[in-house]
PDB file of C-alpha atoms in Angstrom:
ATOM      1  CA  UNK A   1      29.856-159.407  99.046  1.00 65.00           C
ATOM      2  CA  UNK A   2      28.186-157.832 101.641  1.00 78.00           C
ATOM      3  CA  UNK A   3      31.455-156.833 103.838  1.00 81.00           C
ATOM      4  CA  UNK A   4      33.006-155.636 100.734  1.00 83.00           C
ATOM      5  CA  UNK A   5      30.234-153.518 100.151  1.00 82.00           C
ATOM      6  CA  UNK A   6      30.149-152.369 104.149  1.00 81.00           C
ATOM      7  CA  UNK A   7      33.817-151.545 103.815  1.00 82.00           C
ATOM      8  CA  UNK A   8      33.451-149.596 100.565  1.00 83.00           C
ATOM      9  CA  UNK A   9      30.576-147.470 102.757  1.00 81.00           C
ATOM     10  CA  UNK A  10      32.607-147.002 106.187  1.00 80.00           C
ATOM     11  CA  UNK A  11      36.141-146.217 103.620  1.00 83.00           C
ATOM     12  CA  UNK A  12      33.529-143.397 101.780  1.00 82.00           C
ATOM     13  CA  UNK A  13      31.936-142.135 105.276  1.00 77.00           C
ATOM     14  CA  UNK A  14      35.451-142.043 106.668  1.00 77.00           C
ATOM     15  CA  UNK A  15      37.188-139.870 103.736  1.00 80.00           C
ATOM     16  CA  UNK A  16      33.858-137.477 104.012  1.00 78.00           C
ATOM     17  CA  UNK A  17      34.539-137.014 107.894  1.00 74.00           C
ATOM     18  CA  UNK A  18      38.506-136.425 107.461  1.00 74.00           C
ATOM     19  CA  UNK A  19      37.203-133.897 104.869  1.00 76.00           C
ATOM     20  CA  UNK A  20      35.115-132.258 107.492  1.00 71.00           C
ATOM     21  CA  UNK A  21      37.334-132.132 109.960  1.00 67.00           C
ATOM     22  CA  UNK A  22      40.150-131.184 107.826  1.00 73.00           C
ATOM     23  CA  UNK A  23      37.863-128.017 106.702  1.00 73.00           C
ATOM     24  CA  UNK A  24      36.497-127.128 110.100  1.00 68.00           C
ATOM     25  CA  UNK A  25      40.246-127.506 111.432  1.00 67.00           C
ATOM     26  CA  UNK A  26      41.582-125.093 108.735  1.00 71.00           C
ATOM     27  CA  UNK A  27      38.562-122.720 109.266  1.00 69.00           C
ATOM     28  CA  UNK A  28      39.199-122.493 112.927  1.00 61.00           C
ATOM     29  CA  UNK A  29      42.779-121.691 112.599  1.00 64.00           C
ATOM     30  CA  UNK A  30      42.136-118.802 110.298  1.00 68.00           C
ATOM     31  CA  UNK A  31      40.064-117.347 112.997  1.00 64.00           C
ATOM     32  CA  UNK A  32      42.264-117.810 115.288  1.00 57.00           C
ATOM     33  CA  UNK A  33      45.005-116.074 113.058  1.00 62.00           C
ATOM     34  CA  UNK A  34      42.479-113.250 112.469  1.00 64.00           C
ATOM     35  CA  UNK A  35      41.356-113.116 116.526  1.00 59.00           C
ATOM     36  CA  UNK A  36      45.214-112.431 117.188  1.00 59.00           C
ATOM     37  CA  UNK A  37      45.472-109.439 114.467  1.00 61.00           C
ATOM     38  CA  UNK A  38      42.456-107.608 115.686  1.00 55.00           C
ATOM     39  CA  UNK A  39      43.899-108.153 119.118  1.00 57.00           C
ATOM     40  CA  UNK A  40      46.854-106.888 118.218  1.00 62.00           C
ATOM     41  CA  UNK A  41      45.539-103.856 116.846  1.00 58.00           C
ATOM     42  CA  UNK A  42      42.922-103.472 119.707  1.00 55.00           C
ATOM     43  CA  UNK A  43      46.383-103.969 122.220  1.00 58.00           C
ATOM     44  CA  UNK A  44      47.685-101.121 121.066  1.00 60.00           C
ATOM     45  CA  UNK A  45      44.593 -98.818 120.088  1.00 54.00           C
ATOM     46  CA  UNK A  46      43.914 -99.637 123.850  1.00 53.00           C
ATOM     47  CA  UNK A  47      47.358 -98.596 125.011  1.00 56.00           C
ATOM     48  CA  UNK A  48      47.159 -95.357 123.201  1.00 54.00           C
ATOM     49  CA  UNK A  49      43.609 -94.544 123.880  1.00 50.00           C
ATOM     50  CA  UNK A  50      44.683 -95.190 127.725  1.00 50.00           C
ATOM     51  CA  UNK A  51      47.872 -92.720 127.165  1.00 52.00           C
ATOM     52  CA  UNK A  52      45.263 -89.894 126.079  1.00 51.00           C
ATOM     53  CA  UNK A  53      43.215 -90.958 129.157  1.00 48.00           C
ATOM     54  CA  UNK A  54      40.346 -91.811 127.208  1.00 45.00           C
ATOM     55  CA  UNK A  55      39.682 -95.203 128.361  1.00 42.00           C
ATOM     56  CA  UNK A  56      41.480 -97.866 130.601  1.00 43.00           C
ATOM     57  CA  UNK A  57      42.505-101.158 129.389  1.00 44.00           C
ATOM     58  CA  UNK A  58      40.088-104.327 130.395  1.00 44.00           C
ATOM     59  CA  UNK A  59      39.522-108.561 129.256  1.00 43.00           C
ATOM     60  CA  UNK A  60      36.173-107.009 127.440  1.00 44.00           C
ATOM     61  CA  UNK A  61      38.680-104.625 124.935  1.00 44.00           C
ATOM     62  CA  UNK A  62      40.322-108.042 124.244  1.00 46.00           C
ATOM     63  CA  UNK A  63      37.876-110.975 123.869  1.00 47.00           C
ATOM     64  CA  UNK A  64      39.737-113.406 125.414  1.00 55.00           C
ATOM     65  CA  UNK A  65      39.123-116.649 127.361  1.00 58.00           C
ATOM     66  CA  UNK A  66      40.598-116.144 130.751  1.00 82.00           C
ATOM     67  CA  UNK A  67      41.182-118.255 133.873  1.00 86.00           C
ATOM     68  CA  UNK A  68      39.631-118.124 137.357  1.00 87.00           C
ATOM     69  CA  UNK A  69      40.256-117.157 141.087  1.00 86.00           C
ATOM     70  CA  UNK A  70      42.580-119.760 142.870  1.00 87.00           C
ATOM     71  CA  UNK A  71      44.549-121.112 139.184  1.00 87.00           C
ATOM     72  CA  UNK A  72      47.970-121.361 139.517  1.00 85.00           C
ATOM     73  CA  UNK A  73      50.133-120.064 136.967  1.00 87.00           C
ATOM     74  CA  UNK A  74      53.601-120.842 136.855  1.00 87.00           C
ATOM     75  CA  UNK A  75      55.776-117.983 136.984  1.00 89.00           C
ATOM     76  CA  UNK A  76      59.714-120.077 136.233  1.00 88.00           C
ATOM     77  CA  UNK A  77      61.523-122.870 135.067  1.00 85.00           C
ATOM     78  CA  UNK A  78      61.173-124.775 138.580  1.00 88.00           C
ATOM     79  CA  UNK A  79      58.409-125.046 138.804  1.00 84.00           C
ATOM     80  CA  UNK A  80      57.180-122.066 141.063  1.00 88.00           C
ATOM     81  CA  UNK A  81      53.970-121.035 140.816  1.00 88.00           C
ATOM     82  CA  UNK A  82      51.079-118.118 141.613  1.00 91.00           C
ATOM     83  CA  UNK A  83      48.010-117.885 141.975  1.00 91.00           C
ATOM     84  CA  UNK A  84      46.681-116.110 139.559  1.00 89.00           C
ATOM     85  CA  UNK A  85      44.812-113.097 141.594  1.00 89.00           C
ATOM     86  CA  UNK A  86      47.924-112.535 143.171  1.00 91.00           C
ATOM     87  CA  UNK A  87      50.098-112.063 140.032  1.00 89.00           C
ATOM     88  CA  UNK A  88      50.619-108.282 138.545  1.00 82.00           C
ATOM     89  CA  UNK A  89      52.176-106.505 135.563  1.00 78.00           C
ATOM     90  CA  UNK A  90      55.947-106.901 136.515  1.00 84.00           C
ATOM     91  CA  UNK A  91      55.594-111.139 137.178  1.00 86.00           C
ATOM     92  CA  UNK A  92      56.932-112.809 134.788  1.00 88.00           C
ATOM     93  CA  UNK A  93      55.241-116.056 133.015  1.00 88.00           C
ATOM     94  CA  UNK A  94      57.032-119.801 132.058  1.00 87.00           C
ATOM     95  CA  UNK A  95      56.169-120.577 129.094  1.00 81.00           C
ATOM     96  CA  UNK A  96      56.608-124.422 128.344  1.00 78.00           C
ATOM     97  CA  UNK A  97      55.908-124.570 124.991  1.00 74.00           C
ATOM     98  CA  UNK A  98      59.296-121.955 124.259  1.00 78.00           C
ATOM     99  CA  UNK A  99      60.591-123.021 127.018  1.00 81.00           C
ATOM    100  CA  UNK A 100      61.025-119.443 128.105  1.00 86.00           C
ATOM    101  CA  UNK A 101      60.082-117.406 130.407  1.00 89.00           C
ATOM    102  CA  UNK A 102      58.236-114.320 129.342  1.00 86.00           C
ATOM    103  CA  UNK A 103      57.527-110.743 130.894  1.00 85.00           C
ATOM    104  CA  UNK A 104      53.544-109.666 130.651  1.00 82.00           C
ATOM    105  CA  UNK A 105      52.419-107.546 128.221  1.00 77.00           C
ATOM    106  CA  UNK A 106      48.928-107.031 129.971  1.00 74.00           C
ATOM    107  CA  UNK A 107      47.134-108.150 133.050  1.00 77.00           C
ATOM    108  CA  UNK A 108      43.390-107.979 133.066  1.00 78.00           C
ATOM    109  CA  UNK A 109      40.139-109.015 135.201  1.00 79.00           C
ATOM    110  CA  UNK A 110      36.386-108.586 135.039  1.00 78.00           C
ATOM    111  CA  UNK A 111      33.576-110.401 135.117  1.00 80.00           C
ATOM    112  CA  UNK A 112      32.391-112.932 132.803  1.00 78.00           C
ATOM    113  CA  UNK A 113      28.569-112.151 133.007  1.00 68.00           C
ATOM    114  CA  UNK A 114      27.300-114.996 130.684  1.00 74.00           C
ATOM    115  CA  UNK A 115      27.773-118.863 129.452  1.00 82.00           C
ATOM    116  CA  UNK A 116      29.949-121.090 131.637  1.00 90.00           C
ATOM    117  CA  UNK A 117      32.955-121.853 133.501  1.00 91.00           C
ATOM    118  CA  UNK A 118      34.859-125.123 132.010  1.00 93.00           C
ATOM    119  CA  UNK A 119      36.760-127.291 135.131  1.00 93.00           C
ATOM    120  CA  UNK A 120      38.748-129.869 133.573  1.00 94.00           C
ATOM    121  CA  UNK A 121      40.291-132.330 135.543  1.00 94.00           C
ATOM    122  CA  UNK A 122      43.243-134.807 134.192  1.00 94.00           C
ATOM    123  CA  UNK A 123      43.883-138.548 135.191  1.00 94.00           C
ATOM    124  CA  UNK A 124      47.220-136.932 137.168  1.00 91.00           C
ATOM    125  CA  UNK A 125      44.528-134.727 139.040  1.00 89.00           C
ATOM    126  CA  UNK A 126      45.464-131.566 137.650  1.00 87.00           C
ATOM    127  CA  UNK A 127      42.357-129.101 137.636  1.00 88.00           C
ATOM    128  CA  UNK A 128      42.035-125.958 136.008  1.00 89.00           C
ATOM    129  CA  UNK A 129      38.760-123.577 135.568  1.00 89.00           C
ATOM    130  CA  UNK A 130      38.392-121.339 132.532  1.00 90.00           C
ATOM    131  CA  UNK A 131      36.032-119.041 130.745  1.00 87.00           C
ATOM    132  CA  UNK A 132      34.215-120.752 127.153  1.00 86.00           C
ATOM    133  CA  UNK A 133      36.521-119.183 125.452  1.00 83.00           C
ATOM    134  CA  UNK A 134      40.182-119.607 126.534  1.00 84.00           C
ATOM    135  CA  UNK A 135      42.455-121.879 124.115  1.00 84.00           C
ATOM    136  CA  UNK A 136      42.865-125.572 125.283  1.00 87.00           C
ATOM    137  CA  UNK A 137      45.890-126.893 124.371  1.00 88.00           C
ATOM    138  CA  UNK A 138      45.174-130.656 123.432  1.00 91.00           C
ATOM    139  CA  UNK A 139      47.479-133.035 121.491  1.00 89.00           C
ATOM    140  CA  UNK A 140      47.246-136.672 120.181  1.00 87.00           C
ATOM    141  CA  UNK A 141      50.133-138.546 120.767  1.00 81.00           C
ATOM    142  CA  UNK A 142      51.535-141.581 119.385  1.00 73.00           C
ATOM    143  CA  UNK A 143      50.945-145.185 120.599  1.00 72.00           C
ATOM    144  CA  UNK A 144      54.853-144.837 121.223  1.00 69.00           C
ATOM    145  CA  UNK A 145      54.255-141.152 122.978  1.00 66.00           C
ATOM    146  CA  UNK A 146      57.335-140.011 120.584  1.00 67.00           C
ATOM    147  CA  UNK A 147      54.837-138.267 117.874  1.00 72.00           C
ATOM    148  CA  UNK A 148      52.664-135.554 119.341  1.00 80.00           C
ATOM    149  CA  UNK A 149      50.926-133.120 117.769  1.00 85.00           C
ATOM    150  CA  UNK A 150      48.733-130.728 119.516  1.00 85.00           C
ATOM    151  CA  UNK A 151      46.825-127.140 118.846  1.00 86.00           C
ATOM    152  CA  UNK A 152      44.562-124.619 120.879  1.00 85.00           C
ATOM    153  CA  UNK A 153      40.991-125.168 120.550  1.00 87.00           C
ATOM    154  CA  UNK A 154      38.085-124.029 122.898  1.00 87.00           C
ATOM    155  CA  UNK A 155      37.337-124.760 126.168  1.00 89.00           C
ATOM    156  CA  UNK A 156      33.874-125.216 124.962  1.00 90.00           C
ATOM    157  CA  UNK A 157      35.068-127.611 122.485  1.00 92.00           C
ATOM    158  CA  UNK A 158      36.752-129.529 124.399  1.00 94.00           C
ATOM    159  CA  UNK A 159      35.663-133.712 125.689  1.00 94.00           C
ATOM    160  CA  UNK A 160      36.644-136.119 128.360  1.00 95.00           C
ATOM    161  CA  UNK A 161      39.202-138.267 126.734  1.00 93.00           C
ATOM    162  CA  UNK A 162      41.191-135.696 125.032  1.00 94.00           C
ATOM    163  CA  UNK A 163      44.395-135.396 125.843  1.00 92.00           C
ATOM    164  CA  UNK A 164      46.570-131.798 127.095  1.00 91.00           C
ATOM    165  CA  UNK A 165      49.759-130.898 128.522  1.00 84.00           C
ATOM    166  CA  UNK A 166      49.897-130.741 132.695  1.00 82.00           C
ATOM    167  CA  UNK A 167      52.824-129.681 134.623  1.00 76.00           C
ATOM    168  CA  UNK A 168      53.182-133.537 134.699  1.00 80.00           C
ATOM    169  CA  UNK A 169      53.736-134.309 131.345  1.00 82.00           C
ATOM    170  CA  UNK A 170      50.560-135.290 128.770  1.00 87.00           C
ATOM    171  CA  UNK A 171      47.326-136.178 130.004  1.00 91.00           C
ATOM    172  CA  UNK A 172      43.887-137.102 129.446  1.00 93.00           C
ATOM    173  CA  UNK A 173      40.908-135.000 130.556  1.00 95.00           C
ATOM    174  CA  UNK A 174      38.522-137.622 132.846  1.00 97.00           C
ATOM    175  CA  UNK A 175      36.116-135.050 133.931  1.00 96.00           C
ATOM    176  CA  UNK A 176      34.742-131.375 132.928  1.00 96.00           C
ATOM    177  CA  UNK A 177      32.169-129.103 134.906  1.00 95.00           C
ATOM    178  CA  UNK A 178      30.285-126.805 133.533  1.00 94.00           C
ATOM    179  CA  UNK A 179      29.484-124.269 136.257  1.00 91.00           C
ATOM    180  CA  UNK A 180      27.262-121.004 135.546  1.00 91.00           C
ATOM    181  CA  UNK A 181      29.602-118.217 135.334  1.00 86.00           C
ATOM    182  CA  UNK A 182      27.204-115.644 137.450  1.00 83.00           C
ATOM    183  CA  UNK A 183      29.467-112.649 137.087  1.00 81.00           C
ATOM    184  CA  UNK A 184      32.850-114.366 138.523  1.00 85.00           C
ATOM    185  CA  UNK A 185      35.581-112.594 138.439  1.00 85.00           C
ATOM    186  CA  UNK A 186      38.253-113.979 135.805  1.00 86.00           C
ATOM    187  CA  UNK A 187      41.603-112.678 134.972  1.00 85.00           C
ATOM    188  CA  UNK A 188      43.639-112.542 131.697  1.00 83.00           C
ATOM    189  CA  UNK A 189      47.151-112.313 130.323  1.00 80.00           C
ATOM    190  CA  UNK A 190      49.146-111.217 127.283  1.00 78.00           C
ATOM    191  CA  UNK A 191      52.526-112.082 127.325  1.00 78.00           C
ATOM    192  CA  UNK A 192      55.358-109.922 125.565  1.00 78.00           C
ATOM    193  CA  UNK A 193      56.463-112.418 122.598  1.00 72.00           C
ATOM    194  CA  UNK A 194      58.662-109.578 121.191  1.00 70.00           C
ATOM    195  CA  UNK A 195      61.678-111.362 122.670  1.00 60.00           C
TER     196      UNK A 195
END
């Protein structure tokens, strides 16, 4: 009777967590939807504000999570890659998920004056340092690694154990540092979708 009844408890607690998550997943993907609008707006607002000479374009017009001296982006299909400080306006991007390669829309820096710096380091050794902010892809994949599904969350959100997408296939994270963000400098890009 009583492993019935402890079964009955962990089937309720487990359909009440689902729920939550389910909620808090849907929530979060609203804002996201909303984040990109006002971005979109604020992208080109920016652009014609700068045209008038009324302000210049930086990461603070955009709110976005951005990446760190030293991260290598890669810039084609091969493989090639740059660091990220040495990248401007007229690089172009390789963009896995479209398998495309994509011209930038906008290339920012400043400083991120508050919070943290997230390193994340994979089980392939793959490190990358970004701001709280910046979108994380991270997937769950199938027992038979033929059913994968993944979305952007937080860096801040993220734990050791999930799983994202290296230039080496998918991975799981087995370490993240948080490091004081003290005014680094971090850099940001918007890539031109309008294909």
């Amino acid at each position: 009777y009583s492993v019935d009844k402890l079964k009955n408890s962990v089937s309720k607690l487990d359909k009440r967590i689902t729920k939550s998550v389910e909620d808090l997943d849907g929530k979060y993907k609203e804002m996201l939807k909303e984040k990109a609008s006002v971005q979109k707006v604020e992208y080109t607002l920016s652009k014609m504000w700068e045209g008038f000479g009324l302000i210049s374009v930086t990461r603070a017009h955009f709110g976005l999570g951005c990446f760190v001296n030293g991260t290598l982006i890669q810039v084609d299909y091969l493989g090639n890659v740059k660091k990220i400080e040495e990248l401007n306006e007229s690089d172009t991007i390789y963009n896995p998920d479209l398998n495309m390669t994509l011209k930038m829309k906008v290339f920012t820096m400043g400083p991120e004056e508050d919070g943290y710096i997230y390193q994340f380091i994979t089980n392939d050794s793959f490190q990358v340092s970004v701001t709280k902010t910046h979108p994380m892809k991270i997937c769950n994949v199938g027992d038979d690694k033929l059913e994968i599904e993944c979305e952007n969350i937080a860096a801040s959100d993220v734990y050791e154990g999930n799983v994202t997408q290296t230039i080496n296939g998918y991975q799981e994270i087995v370490d993240i540092i948080k490091i004081p963000a003290d005014n680094v400098t971090v850099y940001n890009l918007m890539l031109d979708m309008d294909v």
